[in-house]
Structure formats: structure tokens, C-alpha cells
PDB file of C-alpha atoms and ligand atoms in Angstrom:
ATOM      1  CA  UNK A 169       0.002   0.001   0.037  1.00  0.00           C
ATOM      2  CA  UNK A 170       1.486   3.417  -1.047  1.00  0.00           C
ATOM      3  CA  UNK A 171       1.092   5.643   2.065  1.00  0.00           C
ATOM      4  CA  UNK A 172       2.050   8.862   0.136  1.00  0.00           C
ATOM      5  CA  UNK A 173       4.227  10.108   3.021  1.00  0.00           C
ATOM      6  CA  UNK A 174       7.596  10.575   1.268  1.00  0.00           C
ATOM      7  CA  UNK A 175       9.215  13.945   2.090  1.00  0.00           C
ATOM      8  CA  UNK A 176       6.594  15.030   4.580  1.00  0.00           C
ATOM      9  CA  UNK A 177       7.831  16.462   7.868  1.00  0.00           C
ATOM     10  CA  UNK A 178       6.712  15.137  11.259  1.00  0.00           C
ATOM     11  CA  UNK A 179       7.062  16.544  14.721  1.00  0.00           C
ATOM     12  CA  UNK A 180       6.995  13.836  17.401  1.00  0.00           C
ATOM     13  CA  UNK A 181       6.897  14.686  21.044  1.00  0.00           C
ATOM     14  CA  UNK A 182       8.575  11.912  23.201  1.00  0.00           C
ATOM     15  CA  UNK A 183      10.329  10.601  20.059  1.00  0.00           C
ATOM     16  CA  UNK A 184      13.242   9.148  21.989  1.00  0.00           C
ATOM     17  CA  UNK A 185      11.645   6.104  23.676  1.00  0.00           C
ATOM     18  CA  UNK A 186       8.809   3.553  23.401  1.00  0.00           C
ATOM     19  CA  UNK A 187       5.846   4.283  21.176  1.00  0.00           C
ATOM     20  CA  UNK A 188       7.160   7.722  20.042  1.00  0.00           C
ATOM     21  CA  UNK A 189      10.462   6.249  18.912  1.00  0.00           C
ATOM     22  CA  UNK A 190       8.682   3.406  17.156  1.00  0.00           C
ATOM     23  CA  UNK A 191       6.578   6.021  15.266  1.00  0.00           C
ATOM     24  CA  UNK A 192       9.582   7.983  14.464  1.00  0.00           C
ATOM     25  CA  UNK A 193      11.253   4.819  12.936  1.00  0.00           C
ATOM     26  CA  UNK A 194       8.028   3.900  11.130  1.00  0.00           C
ATOM     27  CA  UNK A 195       7.580   7.344   9.585  1.00  0.00           C
ATOM     28  CA  UNK A 196      11.264   7.442   8.658  1.00  0.00           C
ATOM     29  CA  UNK A 197      10.838   4.074   6.818  1.00  0.00           C
ATOM     30  CA  UNK A 198       8.193   5.932   4.692  1.00  0.00           C
ATOM     31  CA  UNK A 199      10.500   8.722   3.869  1.00  0.00           C
ATOM     32  CA  UNK A 200       9.270  11.272   6.372  1.00  0.00           C
ATOM     33  CA  UNK A 201      11.769  13.761   7.841  1.00  0.00           C
ATOM     34  CA  UNK A 202      11.621  14.162  11.603  1.00  0.00           C
ATOM     35  CA  UNK A 203      11.740  16.744  14.440  1.00  0.00           C
ATOM     36  CA  UNK A 204      11.957  14.831  17.616  1.00  0.00           C
ATOM     37  CA  UNK A 205      11.294  16.516  20.995  1.00  0.00           C
ATOM     38  CA  UNK A 206      12.213  15.030  24.481  1.00  0.00           C
ATOM     39  CA  UNK A 207      13.972  16.277  27.604  1.00  0.00           C
ATOM     40  CA  UNK A 208      17.014  14.000  27.921  1.00  0.00           C
ATOM     41  CA  UNK A 209      19.259  15.350  25.275  1.00  0.00           C
ATOM     42  CA  UNK A 210      21.756  12.479  25.325  1.00  0.00           C
ATOM     43  CA  UNK A 211      19.183   9.766  24.771  1.00  0.00           C
ATOM     44  CA  UNK A 212      17.327  11.894  22.137  1.00  0.00           C
ATOM     45  CA  UNK A 213      20.478  12.527  20.136  1.00  0.00           C
ATOM     46  CA  UNK A 214      21.574   8.934  20.317  1.00  0.00           C
ATOM     47  CA  UNK A 215      18.205   7.712  18.996  1.00  0.00           C
ATOM     48  CA  UNK A 216      17.982  10.456  16.402  1.00  0.00           C
ATOM     49  CA  UNK A 217      21.467   9.587  15.050  1.00  0.00           C
ATOM     50  CA  UNK A 218      20.360   5.967  14.577  1.00  0.00           C
ATOM     51  CA  UNK A 219      17.525   6.792  12.321  1.00  0.00           C
ATOM     52  CA  UNK A 220      18.776   6.545   8.640  1.00  0.00           C
ATOM     53  CA  UNK A 221      17.586   7.728   5.252  1.00  0.00           C
ATOM     54  CA  UNK A 222      15.745  10.935   6.215  1.00  0.00           C
ATOM     55  CA  UNK A 223      16.701  14.290   7.922  1.00  0.00           C
ATOM     56  CA  UNK A 224      16.329  14.022  11.707  1.00  0.00           C
ATOM     57  CA  UNK A 225      16.452  17.081  13.982  1.00  0.00           C
ATOM     58  CA  UNK A 226      16.568  16.319  17.680  1.00  0.00           C
ATOM     59  CA  UNK A 227      15.218  19.249  19.901  1.00  0.00           C
ATOM     60  CA  UNK A 228      15.882  18.903  23.603  1.00  0.00           C
ATOM     61  CA  UNK A 229      12.877  20.426  25.272  1.00  0.00           C
ATOM     62  CA  UNK A 230      10.267  20.001  27.880  1.00  0.00           C
ATOM     63  CA  UNK A 231       6.939  20.139  26.078  1.00  0.00           C
ATOM     64  CA  UNK A 232       5.116  20.686  29.204  1.00  0.00           C
ATOM     65  CA  UNK A 233       6.355  24.230  29.358  1.00  0.00           C
ATOM     66  CA  UNK A 234       5.475  27.261  27.231  1.00  0.00           C
ATOM     67  CA  UNK A 235       9.179  27.762  26.310  1.00  0.00           C
ATOM     68  CA  UNK A 236       9.598  24.043  25.412  1.00  0.00           C
ATOM     69  CA  UNK A 237       6.670  23.828  23.088  1.00  0.00           C
ATOM     70  CA  UNK A 238       7.599  27.118  21.501  1.00  0.00           C
ATOM     71  CA  UNK A 239      11.187  25.892  20.892  1.00  0.00           C
ATOM     72  CA  UNK A 240       9.962  22.702  19.324  1.00  0.00           C
ATOM     73  CA  UNK A 241       7.585  24.467  16.901  1.00  0.00           C
ATOM     74  CA  UNK A 242      10.246  27.157  16.133  1.00  0.00           C
ATOM     75  CA  UNK A 243      12.758  24.434  15.303  1.00  0.00           C
ATOM     76  CA  UNK A 244      10.370  22.834  12.717  1.00  0.00           C
ATOM     77  CA  UNK A 245       9.601  26.165  11.304  1.00  0.00           C
ATOM     78  CA  UNK A 246      13.324  27.053  10.920  1.00  0.00           C
ATOM     79  CA  UNK A 247      14.584  23.830   9.590  1.00  0.00           C
ATOM     80  CA  UNK A 248      11.720  22.736   7.404  1.00  0.00           C
ATOM     81  CA  UNK A 249       9.331  25.658   7.071  1.00  0.00           C
ATOM     82  CA  UNK A 250       6.854  23.970   9.392  1.00  0.00           C
ATOM     83  CA  UNK A 251       5.461  20.504   9.582  1.00  0.00           C
ATOM     84  CA  UNK A 252       2.902  18.290   7.875  1.00  0.00           C
ATOM     85  CA  UNK A 253       2.432  15.959  10.754  1.00  0.00           C
ATOM     86  CA  UNK A 254       2.294  16.489  14.569  1.00  0.00           C
ATOM     87  CA  UNK A 255       2.244  13.482  16.976  1.00  0.00           C
ATOM     88  CA  UNK A 256       1.465  14.537  20.500  1.00  0.00           C
ATOM     89  CA  UNK A 257       2.901  11.507  22.246  1.00  0.00           C
ATOM     90  CA  UNK A 258       4.871  12.581  25.331  1.00  0.00           C
ATOM     91  CA  UNK A 259       3.273  11.340  28.448  1.00  0.00           C
ATOM     92  CA  UNK A 260       3.765   9.477  31.612  1.00  0.00           C
ATOM     93  CA  UNK A 261       1.597   7.308  34.005  1.00  0.00           C
ATOM     94  CA  UNK A 262       0.830   8.487  37.511  1.00  0.00           C
ATOM     95  CA  UNK A 263       0.038   6.833  40.837  1.00  0.00           C
ATOM     96  CA  UNK A 264      -1.944   8.625  43.554  1.00  0.00           C
ATOM     97  CA  UNK A 265      -5.310   8.890  45.215  1.00  0.00           C
ATOM     98  CA  UNK A 266      -7.547  11.945  44.602  1.00  0.00           C
ATOM     99  CA  UNK A 267      -7.686  12.618  48.349  1.00  0.00           C
ATOM    100  CA  UNK A 268      -3.889  12.875  48.763  1.00  0.00           C
ATOM    101  CA  UNK A 269      -2.577  14.271  45.437  1.00  0.00           C
ATOM    102  CA  UNK A 270      -1.895  18.070  45.719  1.00  0.00           C
ATOM    103  CA  UNK A 271      -2.850  20.671  43.079  1.00  0.00           C
ATOM    104  CA  UNK A 272       0.704  20.833  41.874  1.00  0.00           C
ATOM    105  CA  UNK A 273       0.667  17.259  40.699  1.00  0.00           C
ATOM    106  CA  UNK A 274      -2.544  17.749  38.750  1.00  0.00           C
ATOM    107  CA  UNK A 275      -0.986  20.839  37.068  1.00  0.00           C
ATOM    108  CA  UNK A 276       2.134  18.863  36.061  1.00  0.00           C
ATOM    109  CA  UNK A 277       0.000  16.284  34.196  1.00  0.00           C
ATOM    110  CA  UNK A 278      -2.352  18.832  32.763  1.00  0.00           C
ATOM    111  CA  UNK A 279       0.583  20.701  31.227  1.00  0.00           C
ATOM    112  CA  UNK A 280       2.207  17.495  29.902  1.00  0.00           C
ATOM    113  CA  UNK A 281      -0.894  15.803  28.450  1.00  0.00           C
ATOM    114  CA  UNK A 282      -3.103  18.660  27.513  1.00  0.00           C
ATOM    115  CA  UNK A 283      -1.359  22.037  27.355  1.00  0.00           C
ATOM    116  CA  UNK A 284       1.519  20.643  25.332  1.00  0.00           C
ATOM    117  CA  UNK A 285      -0.966  19.566  22.694  1.00  0.00           C
ATOM    118  CA  UNK A 286      -2.853  22.955  22.791  1.00  0.00           C
ATOM    119  CA  UNK A 287       0.418  24.946  22.481  1.00  0.00           C
ATOM    120  CA  UNK A 288       1.802  22.779  19.735  1.00  0.00           C
ATOM    121  CA  UNK A 289      -1.370  23.070  17.767  1.00  0.00           C
ATOM    122  CA  UNK A 290      -1.177  26.840  18.026  1.00  0.00           C
ATOM    123  CA  UNK A 291       2.495  26.677  17.121  1.00  0.00           C
ATOM    124  CA  UNK A 292       2.236  24.331  14.133  1.00  0.00           C
ATOM    125  CA  UNK A 293      -1.272  24.736  12.531  1.00  0.00           C
ATOM    126  CA  UNK A 294      -0.355  28.015  10.860  1.00  0.00           C
ATOM    127  CA  UNK A 295       2.458  26.200   9.018  1.00  0.00           C
ATOM    128  CA  UNK A 296       0.207  23.272   8.120  1.00  0.00           C
ATOM    129  CA  UNK A 297      -2.329  25.732   6.567  1.00  0.00           C
ATOM    130  CA  UNK A 298       0.520  27.268   4.521  1.00  0.00           C
ATOM    131  CA  UNK A 299       1.700  23.821   3.357  1.00  0.00           C
ATOM    132  CA  UNK A 300      -1.925  23.024   2.343  1.00  0.00           C
ATOM    133  CA  UNK A 301      -2.940  20.616   5.102  1.00  0.00           C
ATOM    134  CA  UNK A 302      -1.698  18.199   7.678  1.00  0.00           C
ATOM    135  CA  UNK A 303      -2.279  15.526  10.217  1.00  0.00           C
ATOM    136  CA  UNK A 304      -2.372  15.818  14.095  1.00  0.00           C
ATOM    137  CA  UNK A 305      -2.470  12.665  16.136  1.00  0.00           C
ATOM    138  CA  UNK A 306      -2.921  12.467  19.975  1.00  0.00           C
ATOM    139  CA  UNK A 307      -1.731   9.461  21.801  1.00  0.00           C
ATOM    140  CA  UNK A 308      -4.006   9.323  24.754  1.00  0.00           C
ATOM    141  CA  UNK A 309      -4.659   5.937  26.324  1.00  0.00           C
ATOM    142  CA  UNK A 310      -7.347   3.360  27.019  1.00  0.00           C
ATOM    143  CA  UNK A 311      -7.394   5.078  30.425  1.00  0.00           C
ATOM    144  CA  UNK A 312      -9.049   8.003  28.793  1.00  0.00           C
ATOM    145  CA  UNK A 313     -12.235   5.838  28.648  1.00  0.00           C
ATOM    146  CA  UNK A 314     -11.634   2.945  30.953  1.00  0.00           C
ATOM    147  CA  UNK A 315      -9.796   4.049  34.082  1.00  0.00           C
ATOM    148  CA  UNK A 316      -7.024   2.217  36.002  1.00  0.00           C
ATOM    149  CA  UNK A 317      -7.929   3.013  39.524  1.00  0.00           C
ATOM    150  CA  UNK A 318      -4.375   3.695  40.755  1.00  0.00           C
ATOM    151  CA  UNK A 319      -3.811   6.604  38.357  1.00  0.00           C
ATOM    152  CA  UNK A 320      -6.662   9.118  38.568  1.00  0.00           C
ATOM    153  CA  UNK A 321      -4.682  12.134  37.329  1.00  0.00           C
ATOM    154  CA  UNK A 322      -3.543  10.079  34.277  1.00  0.00           C
ATOM    155  CA  UNK A 323      -7.076   9.014  33.614  1.00  0.00           C
ATOM    156  CA  UNK A 324      -8.555  12.477  33.854  1.00  0.00           C
ATOM    157  CA  UNK A 325      -5.937  14.305  31.783  1.00  0.00           C
ATOM    158  CA  UNK A 326      -5.888  11.636  28.974  1.00  0.00           C
ATOM    159  CA  UNK A 327      -9.725  11.901  28.831  1.00  0.00           C
ATOM    160  CA  UNK A 328      -9.199  15.761  28.451  1.00  0.00           C
ATOM    161  CA  UNK A 329      -6.652  15.110  25.691  1.00  0.00           C
ATOM    162  CA  UNK A 330      -9.160  12.899  23.843  1.00  0.00           C
ATOM    163  CA  UNK A 331     -11.832  15.649  24.011  1.00  0.00           C
ATOM    164  CA  UNK A 332      -9.295  18.247  22.914  1.00  0.00           C
ATOM    165  CA  UNK A 333      -8.541  16.007  19.849  1.00  0.00           C
ATOM    166  CA  UNK A 334     -12.247  15.827  18.896  1.00  0.00           C
ATOM    167  CA  UNK A 335     -12.774  19.582  19.465  1.00  0.00           C
ATOM    168  CA  UNK A 336      -9.640  20.540  17.505  1.00  0.00           C
ATOM    169  CA  UNK A 337     -10.624  18.251  14.614  1.00  0.00           C
ATOM    170  CA  UNK A 338     -13.688  20.311  13.871  1.00  0.00           C
ATOM    171  CA  UNK A 339     -11.856  23.638  14.118  1.00  0.00           C
ATOM    172  CA  UNK A 340      -9.196  22.789  11.539  1.00  0.00           C
ATOM    173  CA  UNK A 341     -10.827  20.277   9.170  1.00  0.00           C
ATOM    174  CA  UNK A 342     -11.588  22.984   6.650  1.00  0.00           C
ATOM    175  CA  UNK A 343      -7.862  23.600   6.429  1.00  0.00           C
ATOM    176  CA  UNK A 344      -7.407  20.075   5.326  1.00  0.00           C
ATOM    177  CA  UNK A 345      -5.956  19.146   8.616  1.00  0.00           C
ATOM    178  CA  UNK A 346      -7.065  15.814   9.967  1.00  0.00           C
ATOM    179  CA  UNK A 347      -7.030  15.275  13.658  1.00  0.00           C
ATOM    180  CA  UNK A 348      -7.438  11.928  15.404  1.00  0.00           C
ATOM    181  CA  UNK A 349      -6.641  10.173  18.640  1.00  0.00           C
ATOM    182  CA  UNK A 350      -5.343   6.762  19.508  1.00  0.00           C
ATOM    183  CA  UNK A 351      -6.146   4.865  22.757  1.00  0.00           C
ATOM    184  CA  UNK A 352      -3.558   2.157  23.214  1.00  0.00           C
ATOM    185  CA  UNK A 353      -3.922  -0.605  25.804  1.00  0.00           C
ATOM    186  CA  UNK A 354      -0.846  -2.392  27.262  1.00  0.00           C
ATOM    187  CA  UNK A 355       2.257  -1.542  25.276  1.00  0.00           C
ATOM    188  CA  UNK A 356       5.585  -3.064  26.237  1.00  0.00           C
ATOM    189  CA  UNK A 357       7.779  -0.060  26.628  1.00  0.00           C
ATOM    190  CA  UNK A 358      10.913   0.364  28.893  1.00  0.00           C
ATOM    191  CA  UNK A 359       9.012   1.744  31.759  1.00  0.00           C
ATOM    192  CA  UNK A 360       6.881  -1.253  32.039  1.00  0.00           C
ATOM    193  CA  UNK A 361       9.924  -3.530  32.219  1.00  0.00           C
ATOM    194  CA  UNK A 362      11.536  -1.200  34.792  1.00  0.00           C
ATOM    195  CA  UNK A 363       8.480  -1.197  36.960  1.00  0.00           C
ATOM    196  CA  UNK A 364       8.120  -5.039  36.651  1.00  0.00           C
ATOM    197  CA  UNK A 365      11.751  -5.606  37.647  1.00  0.00           C
ATOM    198  CA  UNK A 366      11.296  -3.312  40.604  1.00  0.00           C
ATOM    199  CA  UNK A 367       8.145  -5.054  41.760  1.00  0.00           C
ATOM    200  CA  UNK A 368       9.743  -8.536  41.488  1.00  0.00           C
ATOM    201  CA  UNK A 369      13.195  -7.889  42.871  1.00  0.00           C
ATOM    202  CA  UNK A 370      12.282  -9.269  46.230  1.00  0.00           C
ATOM    203  CA  UNK A 371      10.372 -12.323  44.995  1.00  0.00           C
ATOM    204  CA  UNK A 372      12.684 -14.149  42.627  1.00  0.00           C
ATOM    205  CA  UNK A 373      12.978 -11.520  39.892  1.00  0.00           C
ATOM    206  CA  UNK A 374      10.391 -13.102  37.423  1.00  0.00           C
ATOM    207  CA  UNK A 375       9.567  -9.747  35.881  1.00  0.00           C
ATOM    208  CA  UNK A 376       8.491 -11.454  32.680  1.00  0.00           C
ATOM    209  CA  UNK A 377       6.119 -13.583  34.615  1.00  0.00           C
ATOM    210  CA  UNK A 378       4.702 -10.468  36.316  1.00  0.00           C
ATOM    211  CA  UNK A 379       4.040  -8.787  32.905  1.00  0.00           C
ATOM    212  CA  UNK A 380       2.440 -11.985  31.541  1.00  0.00           C
ATOM    213  CA  UNK A 381       0.105 -11.820  34.612  1.00  0.00           C
ATOM    214  CA  UNK A 382      -0.735  -8.134  33.957  1.00  0.00           C
ATOM    215  CA  UNK A 383      -1.581  -9.051  30.362  1.00  0.00           C
ATOM    216  CA  UNK A 384      -3.730 -12.051  31.323  1.00  0.00           C
ATOM    217  CA  UNK A 385      -5.631  -9.904  33.737  1.00  0.00           C
ATOM    218  CA  UNK A 386      -6.418  -7.000  31.510  1.00  0.00           C
ATOM    219  CA  UNK A 387      -6.134  -7.950  27.875  1.00  0.00           C
ATOM    220  CA  UNK A 388      -8.243 -10.713  26.274  1.00  0.00           C
ATOM    221  CA  UNK A 389      -5.406 -11.155  23.713  1.00  0.00           C
ATOM    222  CA  UNK A 390      -3.304 -12.087  26.762  1.00  0.00           C
ATOM    223  CA  UNK A 391      -0.100 -10.169  25.786  1.00  0.00           C
ATOM    224  CA  UNK A 392       1.286  -6.692  25.526  1.00  0.00           C
ATOM    225  CA  UNK A 393       1.445  -4.897  22.213  1.00  0.00           C
ATOM    226  CA  UNK A 394       4.890  -4.010  20.858  1.00  0.00           C
ATOM    227  CA  UNK A 395       5.474  -0.317  20.312  1.00  0.00           C
ATOM    228  CA  UNK A 396       5.747  -1.126  16.605  1.00  0.00           C
ATOM    229  CA  UNK A 397       2.169  -2.548  16.534  1.00  0.00           C
ATOM    230  CA  UNK A 398       0.894   0.829  17.761  1.00  0.00           C
ATOM    231  CA  UNK A 399       3.282   2.649  15.519  1.00  0.00           C
ATOM    232  CA  UNK A 400       2.132   0.987  12.376  1.00  0.00           C
ATOM    233  CA  UNK A 401      -1.477   1.995  13.053  1.00  0.00           C
ATOM    234  CA  UNK A 402      -0.446   5.637  13.746  1.00  0.00           C
ATOM    235  CA  UNK A 403       1.708   5.706  10.562  1.00  0.00           C
ATOM    236  CA  UNK A 404      -1.298   4.566   8.633  1.00  0.00           C
ATOM    237  CA  UNK A 405      -3.503   7.280  10.219  1.00  0.00           C
ATOM    238  CA  UNK A 406      -0.981   9.854   9.100  1.00  0.00           C
ATOM    239  CA  UNK A 407      -1.157   8.749   5.526  1.00  0.00           C
ATOM    240  CA  UNK A 408      -3.386   9.621   2.591  1.00  0.00           C
ATOM    241  CA  UNK A 409      -4.854   6.176   2.889  1.00  0.00           C
ATOM    242  CA  UNK A 410      -6.670   7.483   5.997  1.00  0.00           C
ATOM    243  CA  UNK A 411      -7.978  10.541   4.251  1.00  0.00           C
ATOM    244  CA  UNK A 412     -11.648  10.234   5.566  1.00  0.00           C
ATOM    245  CA  UNK A 413     -10.613   9.628   9.166  1.00  0.00           C
ATOM    246  CA  UNK A 414     -11.427  12.827  11.150  1.00  0.00           C
ATOM    247  CA  UNK A 415     -12.199  13.490  14.715  1.00  0.00           C
ATOM    248  CA  UNK A 416     -12.106   9.818  15.780  1.00  0.00           C
ATOM    249  CA  UNK A 417     -10.520   7.937  18.658  1.00  0.00           C
ATOM    250  CA  UNK A 418      -9.135   4.474  17.771  1.00  0.00           C
ATOM    251  CA  UNK A 419      -8.602   1.772  20.314  1.00  0.00           C
ATOM    252  CA  UNK A 420      -5.535  -0.454  19.876  1.00  0.00           C
ATOM    253  CA  UNK A 421      -5.848  -2.596  22.901  1.00  0.00           C
ATOM    254  CA  UNK A 422      -6.025  -6.313  22.252  1.00  0.00           C
ATOM    255  CA  UNK A 423      -9.714  -6.251  23.421  1.00  0.00           C
ATOM    256  CA  UNK A 424      -8.975  -4.589  26.711  1.00  0.00           C
ATOM    257  CA  UNK A 425     -11.830  -2.001  26.344  1.00  0.00           C
ATOM    258  CA  UNK A 426     -14.937  -3.634  27.994  1.00  0.00           C
ATOM    259  CA  UNK A 427     -17.540  -1.549  26.181  1.00  0.00           C
ATOM    260  CA  UNK A 428     -18.588  -1.086  22.615  1.00  0.00           C
TER     261      UNK A 428
HETATM  262  P1  NDP B 203       8.151   6.152  27.328  1.00  0.00           P
HETATM  263  O1  NDP B 203       8.338   6.496  28.778  1.00  0.00           O
HETATM  264  O2  NDP B 203       8.861   4.981  26.701  1.00  0.00           O
HETATM  265  O3  NDP B 203       8.539   7.352  26.519  1.00  0.00           O
HETATM  266  C1  NDP B 203       8.046   8.713  26.840  1.00  0.00           C
HETATM  267  C2  NDP B 203       8.667   9.743  25.884  1.00  0.00           C
HETATM  268  O4  NDP B 203       8.124  10.973  26.239  1.00  0.00           O
HETATM  269  C3  NDP B 203      10.215   9.770  26.078  1.00  0.00           C
HETATM  270  O5  NDP B 203      10.701  10.099  24.828  1.00  0.00           O
HETATM  271  C4  NDP B 203      10.325  10.946  26.983  1.00  0.00           C
HETATM  272  O6  NDP B 203      11.591  11.508  26.910  1.00  0.00           O
HETATM  273  C5  NDP B 203       9.269  11.862  26.559  1.00  0.00           C
HETATM  274  N1  NDP B 203       8.755  12.898  27.495  1.00  0.00           N
HETATM  275  C6  NDP B 203       8.175  12.597  28.665  1.00  0.00           C
HETATM  276  N2  NDP B 203       7.941  13.827  29.291  1.00  0.00           N
HETATM  277  C7  NDP B 203       8.323  14.794  28.447  1.00  0.00           C
HETATM  278  C8  NDP B 203       8.266  16.189  28.489  1.00  0.00           C
HETATM  279  N3  NDP B 203       7.768  16.850  29.517  1.00  0.00           N
HETATM  280  N4  NDP B 203       8.737  16.898  27.410  1.00  0.00           N
HETATM  281  C9  NDP B 203       9.193  16.259  26.377  1.00  0.00           C
HETATM  282  N5  NDP B 203       9.261  14.894  26.215  1.00  0.00           N
HETATM  283  C10 NDP B 203       8.808  14.227  27.278  1.00  0.00           C
HETATM  284  O7  NDP B 203       6.532   6.160  27.159  1.00  0.00           O
HETATM  285  P2  NDP B 203       5.577   5.255  26.226  1.00  0.00           P
HETATM  286  O8  NDP B 203       6.155   5.073  24.934  1.00  0.00           O
HETATM  287  O9  NDP B 203       5.108   4.105  27.067  1.00  0.00           O
HETATM  288  O10 NDP B 203       4.375   6.221  26.169  1.00  0.00           O
HETATM  289  C11 NDP B 203       4.239   7.196  25.121  1.00  0.00           C
HETATM  290  C12 NDP B 203       2.716   7.665  25.257  1.00  0.00           C
HETATM  291  O11 NDP B 203       1.779   6.622  25.062  1.00  0.00           O
HETATM  292  C13 NDP B 203       2.441   8.391  26.608  1.00  0.00           C
HETATM  293  O12 NDP B 203       1.589   9.493  26.421  1.00  0.00           O
HETATM  294  C14 NDP B 203       1.636   7.335  27.317  1.00  0.00           C
HETATM  295  O13 NDP B 203       0.715   7.790  28.255  1.00  0.00           O
HETATM  296  C15 NDP B 203       0.881   6.636  26.124  1.00  0.00           C
HETATM  297  N6  NDP B 203       0.463   5.240  26.389  1.00  0.00           N
HETATM  298  C16 NDP B 203       1.421   4.353  26.755  1.00  0.00           C
HETATM  299  C17 NDP B 203       0.947   2.950  27.090  1.00  0.00           C
HETATM  300  C18 NDP B 203       1.911   1.892  27.453  1.00  0.00           C
HETATM  301  O14 NDP B 203       1.437   0.851  27.889  1.00  0.00           O
HETATM  302  N7  NDP B 203       3.127   2.074  27.290  1.00  0.00           N
HETATM  303  C19 NDP B 203      -0.460   2.672  26.895  1.00  0.00           C
HETATM  304  C20 NDP B 203      -1.383   3.733  26.511  1.00  0.00           C
HETATM  305  C21 NDP B 203      -0.880   4.948  26.241  1.00  0.00           C
HETATM  306  P3  NDP B 203      12.321  12.313  28.120  1.00  0.00           P
HETATM  307  O15 NDP B 203      12.036  11.594  29.394  1.00  0.00           O
HETATM  308  O16 NDP B 203      13.771  12.334  27.785  1.00  0.00           O
HETATM  309  O17 NDP B 203      11.690  13.734  28.104  1.00  0.00           O
END
């Protein structure tokens, strides 16, 4: 299937690890030039250098801040004259109770999951309009619609991101900019492995067994997705082959969502 992505330019937040890195590699394989944003400059530069065949610009920035989002958008503008694709992917899980979490913690996740997307839309949509259109994808989570009870702040801010995606889609569709959202289930990224190792260190270290148990409990498919399985779907949504997909949220969750 010809995806029609060659020589497009994509900005990917959180492009140095996990799903974001897999999306970066997937888009690069289709000939898309990349602007990758993340905080840890060393890891970002190492991963950016390993992507071959396209131009890759690593931008060390914190997209949860006004300055970081502005720097990322400005870098795309300066190097490529804007972007055709924006993947709002940077994010992190949380662990708290509503009764105990302070306002400051809510603010951190609101800035990371919602305001980064708001500010990057404002920063990059004008360039997409100039270029004749574009694609914006939000990587929310199954937790936006089916909460995991230990992470209320994550659930709430990802739900807000999903609604932002829907609302933005209507505002910019007339500019030939398609906006969609993806809700992944369990995706085997380095953080899951790290946590599983920490949880099992005192009980024999069977971290793979722990992850298998998590998958069996939550996902009818009984395994985690690879980051590449999610990335392939996102790359398709970025492409001309998905030209009628607007304002939707797509589950990629191995059957984890319990509702229709
Ligand atoms: P990883 O922890 O593997 O990667 C997160 C990426 O985001 C890293 O590149 C990280 O780099 C970057 N990042 C985090 N905070 C910021 C920030 N403030 N500014 C800029 N970059 C930032 O995560 P995953 O691949 O697992 O997750 C990616 C997205 O997918 C997240 O939004 C997550 O909520 C979502 N998701 C993940 C699922 C899973 O099971 N893994 C399931 C459903 C959704 P650095 O730390 O250097 O900034």
C-alpha cells in the first residue's frame, strides 16, 4: 500500500523512547523527515542519530512548558518551514489517590498531556495551513475511557486530551488538517519492564512472569502490544490512505476495552 508520505515532515513529542520512537522509525521508513522532542538530550541525540535515510532534527525540550513547546515548533519552522504531521505522544503514567494528590501534581500532568497539545497546535497549525494541510495525532490511552484506579490524574488528563482532539478536529478540518486520537492498551515499553523488575526484585525476579500476569488480567489477547504494533497504526493514520478519518478515537488494545 502506497502511503504517500515521502518527504513530509513530522514533529513527534517523546520521540526518543517507546511508542514515540517506534513511530519515528515507522515514519522514517516511509521517507518522512523528523523533528523529535524530548527532555533527555543524550538519549534523544543517540536515537535520532540511529535513524537513517531521512533528515532528523533532535530538539531537547520540555513540551510541558510554554518555552519548550515554542522551541519545538520554532525548530520545525526554521529547519523545514513547518510540519505536515504532529504526533502529540509525550506522556507518563501516575500513581496517587484523589484525596492525597496536591494541586501541583494535577498541574504537572495537565501541562504535559493537555497544554503541550494545545500549544503545539497553536504553534504548528499556521504552518500546516501554509503547506496545504496536515495531520495531528494524539496518543491518549485506554485510560481516557476505561480508568485504571491507581492513576486518577492520568485517567482524567488523558480523557481531556481525547476531548481536545475531537474539538480541534472540527476547528481545523476546513484547512485540510485531519485530527485523530489513539487509545492504546498495554504496550511493552521500557517503563513497564523497569517497573516489573522493581516489583519482583524481592520475590525471585520473574519480571516477565509479572508482565504476563498483567496482560492475562487486563487484555483478552493475553499479551502486551509491541510499540511497533501501535506505531504501524499511527503511521497509517498519518497517511493519505486514512484521508476520511477525522475526529475519531481508535482503540488499539487487544480487546481490553470492555464496552462497545
Ligand atoms: P516512554 O516512557 O517509553 O517514552 C516517553 C517519551 O516521552 C520519552 O521520549 C520521554 O523523553 C518523553 N517525554 C516525557 N515527558 C516529556 C516532557 N515533559 N517533554 C518532552 N518529552 C517528554 O513512554 P511510552 O512510549 O510508554 O508512552 C508514550 C505515550 O503513550 C504516553 O503519552 C503514554 O501515556 C501513552 N500510552 C502508553 C501505554 C503503554 O502501555 N506504554 C499505553 C497507552 C498509552 P524524556 O524523558 O527524555 O523527556
